[in-house]
PDB file of C-alpha atoms in Angstrom:
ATOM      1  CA  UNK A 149      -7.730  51.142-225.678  1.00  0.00           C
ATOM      2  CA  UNK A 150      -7.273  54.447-227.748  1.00  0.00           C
ATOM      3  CA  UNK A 151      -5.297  57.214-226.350  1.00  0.00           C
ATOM      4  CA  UNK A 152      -8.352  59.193-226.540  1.00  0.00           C
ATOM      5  CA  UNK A 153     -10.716  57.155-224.202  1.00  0.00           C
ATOM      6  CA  UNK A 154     -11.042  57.948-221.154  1.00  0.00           C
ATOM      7  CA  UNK A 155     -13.095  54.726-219.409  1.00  0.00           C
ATOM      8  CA  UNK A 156     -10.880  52.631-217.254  1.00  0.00           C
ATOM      9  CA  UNK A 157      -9.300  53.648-213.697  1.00  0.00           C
ATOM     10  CA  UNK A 158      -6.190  53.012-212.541  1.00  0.00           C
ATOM     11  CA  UNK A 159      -7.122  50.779-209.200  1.00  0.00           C
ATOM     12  CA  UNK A 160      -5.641  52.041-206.493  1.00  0.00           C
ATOM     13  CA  UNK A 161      -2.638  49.649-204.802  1.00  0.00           C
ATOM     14  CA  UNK A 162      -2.349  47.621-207.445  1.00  0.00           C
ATOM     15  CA  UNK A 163       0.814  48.356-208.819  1.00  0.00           C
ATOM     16  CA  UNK A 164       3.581  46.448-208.701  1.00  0.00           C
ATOM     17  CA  UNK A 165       7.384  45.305-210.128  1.00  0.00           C
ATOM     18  CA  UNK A 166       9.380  42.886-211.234  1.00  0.00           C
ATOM     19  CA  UNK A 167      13.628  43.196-212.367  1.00  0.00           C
ATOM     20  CA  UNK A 168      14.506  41.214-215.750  1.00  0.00           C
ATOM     21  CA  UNK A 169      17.370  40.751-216.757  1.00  0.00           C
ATOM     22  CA  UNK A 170      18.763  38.005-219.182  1.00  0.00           C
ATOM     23  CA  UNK A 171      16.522  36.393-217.456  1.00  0.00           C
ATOM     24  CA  UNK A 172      12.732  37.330-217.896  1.00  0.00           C
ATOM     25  CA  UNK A 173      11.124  38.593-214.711  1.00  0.00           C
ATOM     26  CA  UNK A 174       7.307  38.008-214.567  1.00  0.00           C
ATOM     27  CA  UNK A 175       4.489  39.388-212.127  1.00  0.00           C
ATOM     28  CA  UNK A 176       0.670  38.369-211.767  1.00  0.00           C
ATOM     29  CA  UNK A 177      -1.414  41.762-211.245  1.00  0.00           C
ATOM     30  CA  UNK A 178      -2.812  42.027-208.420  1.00  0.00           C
ATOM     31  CA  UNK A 179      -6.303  43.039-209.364  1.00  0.00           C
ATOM     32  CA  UNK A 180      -8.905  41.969-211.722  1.00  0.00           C
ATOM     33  CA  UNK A 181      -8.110  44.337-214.835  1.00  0.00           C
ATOM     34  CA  UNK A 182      -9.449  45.020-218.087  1.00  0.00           C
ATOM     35  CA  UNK A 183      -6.288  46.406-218.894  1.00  0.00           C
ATOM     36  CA  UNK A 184      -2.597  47.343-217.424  1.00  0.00           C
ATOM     37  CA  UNK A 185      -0.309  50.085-218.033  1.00  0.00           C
ATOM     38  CA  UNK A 186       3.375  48.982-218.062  1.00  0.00           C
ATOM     39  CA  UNK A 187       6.187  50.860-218.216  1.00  0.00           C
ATOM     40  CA  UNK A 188       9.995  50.224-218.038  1.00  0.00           C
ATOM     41  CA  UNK A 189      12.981  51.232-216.635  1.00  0.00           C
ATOM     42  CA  UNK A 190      15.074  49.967-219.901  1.00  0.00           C
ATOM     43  CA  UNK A 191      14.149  49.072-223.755  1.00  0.00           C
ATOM     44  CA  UNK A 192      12.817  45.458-223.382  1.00  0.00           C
ATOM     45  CA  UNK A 193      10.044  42.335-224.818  1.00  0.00           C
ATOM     46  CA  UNK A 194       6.856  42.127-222.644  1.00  0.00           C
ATOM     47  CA  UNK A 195       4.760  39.233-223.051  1.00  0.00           C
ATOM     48  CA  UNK A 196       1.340  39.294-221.372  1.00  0.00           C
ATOM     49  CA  UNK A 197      -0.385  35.962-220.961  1.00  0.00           C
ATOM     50  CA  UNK A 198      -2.836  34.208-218.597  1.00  0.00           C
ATOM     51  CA  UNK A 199      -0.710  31.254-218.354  1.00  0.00           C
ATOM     52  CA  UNK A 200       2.483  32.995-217.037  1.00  0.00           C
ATOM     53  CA  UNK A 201       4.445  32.644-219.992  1.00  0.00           C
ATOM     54  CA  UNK A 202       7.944  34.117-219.701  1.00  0.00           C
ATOM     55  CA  UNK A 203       8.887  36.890-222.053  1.00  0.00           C
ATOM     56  CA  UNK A 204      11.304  35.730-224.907  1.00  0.00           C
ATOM     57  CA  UNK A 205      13.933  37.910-226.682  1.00  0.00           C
ATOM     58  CA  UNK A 206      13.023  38.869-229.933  1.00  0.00           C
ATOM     59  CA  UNK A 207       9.675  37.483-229.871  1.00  0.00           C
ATOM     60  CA  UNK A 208       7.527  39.668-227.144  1.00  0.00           C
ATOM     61  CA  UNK A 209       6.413  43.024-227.836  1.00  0.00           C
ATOM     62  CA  UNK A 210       9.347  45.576-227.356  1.00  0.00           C
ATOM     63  CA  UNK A 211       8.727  47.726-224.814  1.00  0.00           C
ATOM     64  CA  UNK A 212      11.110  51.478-225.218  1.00  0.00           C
ATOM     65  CA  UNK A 213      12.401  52.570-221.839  1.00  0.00           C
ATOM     66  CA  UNK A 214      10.297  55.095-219.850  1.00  0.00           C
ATOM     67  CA  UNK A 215       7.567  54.748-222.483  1.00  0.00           C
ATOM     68  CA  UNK A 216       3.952  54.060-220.690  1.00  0.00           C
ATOM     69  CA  UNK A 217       1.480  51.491-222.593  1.00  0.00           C
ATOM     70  CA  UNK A 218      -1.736  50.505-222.311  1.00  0.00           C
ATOM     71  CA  UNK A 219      -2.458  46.546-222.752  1.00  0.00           C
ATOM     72  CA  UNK A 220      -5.822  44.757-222.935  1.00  0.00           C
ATOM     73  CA  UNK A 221      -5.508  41.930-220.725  1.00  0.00           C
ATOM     74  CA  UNK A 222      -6.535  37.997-222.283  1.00  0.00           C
ATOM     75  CA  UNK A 223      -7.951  37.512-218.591  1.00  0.00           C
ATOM     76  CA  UNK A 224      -8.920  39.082-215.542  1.00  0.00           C
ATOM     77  CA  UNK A 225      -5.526  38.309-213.196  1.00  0.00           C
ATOM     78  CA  UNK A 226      -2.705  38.394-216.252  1.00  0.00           C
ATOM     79  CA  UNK A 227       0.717  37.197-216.197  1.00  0.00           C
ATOM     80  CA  UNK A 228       3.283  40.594-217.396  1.00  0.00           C
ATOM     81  CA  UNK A 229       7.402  39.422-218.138  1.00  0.00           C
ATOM     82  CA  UNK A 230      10.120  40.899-219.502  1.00  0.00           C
ATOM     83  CA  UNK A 231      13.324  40.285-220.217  1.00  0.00           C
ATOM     84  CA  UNK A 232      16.083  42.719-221.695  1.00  0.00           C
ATOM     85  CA  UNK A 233      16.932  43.671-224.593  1.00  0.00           C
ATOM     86  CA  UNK A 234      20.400  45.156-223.804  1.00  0.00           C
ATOM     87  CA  UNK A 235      20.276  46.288-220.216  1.00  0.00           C
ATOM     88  CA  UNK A 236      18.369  44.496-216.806  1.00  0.00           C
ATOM     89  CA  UNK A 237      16.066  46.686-215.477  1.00  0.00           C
ATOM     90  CA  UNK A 238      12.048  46.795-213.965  1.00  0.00           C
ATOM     91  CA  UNK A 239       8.913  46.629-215.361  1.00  0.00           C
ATOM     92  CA  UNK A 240       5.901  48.591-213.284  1.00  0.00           C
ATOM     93  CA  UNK A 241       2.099  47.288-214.076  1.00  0.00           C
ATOM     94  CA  UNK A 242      -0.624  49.035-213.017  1.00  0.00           C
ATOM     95  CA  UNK A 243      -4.183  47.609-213.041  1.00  0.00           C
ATOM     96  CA  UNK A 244      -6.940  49.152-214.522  1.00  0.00           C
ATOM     97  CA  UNK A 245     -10.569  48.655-214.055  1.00  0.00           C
TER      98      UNK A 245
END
């Protein structure tokens, strides 16, 4: 998605979070989604999968703290995880229609 369309919705309740740490955290969305906005509370890798793959360091996309993106989703109910690059913190996805 450009940052200049303006289809898609955010769909109401169906946000939610997940902590990482050195650990990845991972959350399914809870909404069939063309695409989610995530945001984080610290710099960290995403990974976005329909399989529930956990994020790895170093080879997920990095993710800057506090710094909303837009993902297309590879299925309709995606996996999101994250794990830190320096610091734990939370991930927040929203679904979007």
């Amino acid at each position: 998605m450009k940052t200049t369309d303006t289809t898609g919705q955010l769909i109401s309740g169906s946000g939610v979070t997940v902590a990482y740490t050195g650990t990845a955290g991972r959350v399914a969305t809870t909404a069939p989604s063309k695409y989610v906005r995530v945001v984080s509370t610290t710099d960290c890798f995403i990974e976005i999968t329909s399989n529930g793959k956990l994020a790895i360091a170093n080879t997920g996309a990095f993710l800057p703290a506090f710094s909303p993106e837009y993902f297309q989703c590879p299925s309709d109910t995606p996996y999101v995880s994250a794990i830190q690059v320096s610091a734990g913190g939370s991930i927040y996805v929203v679904s979007i229609a």
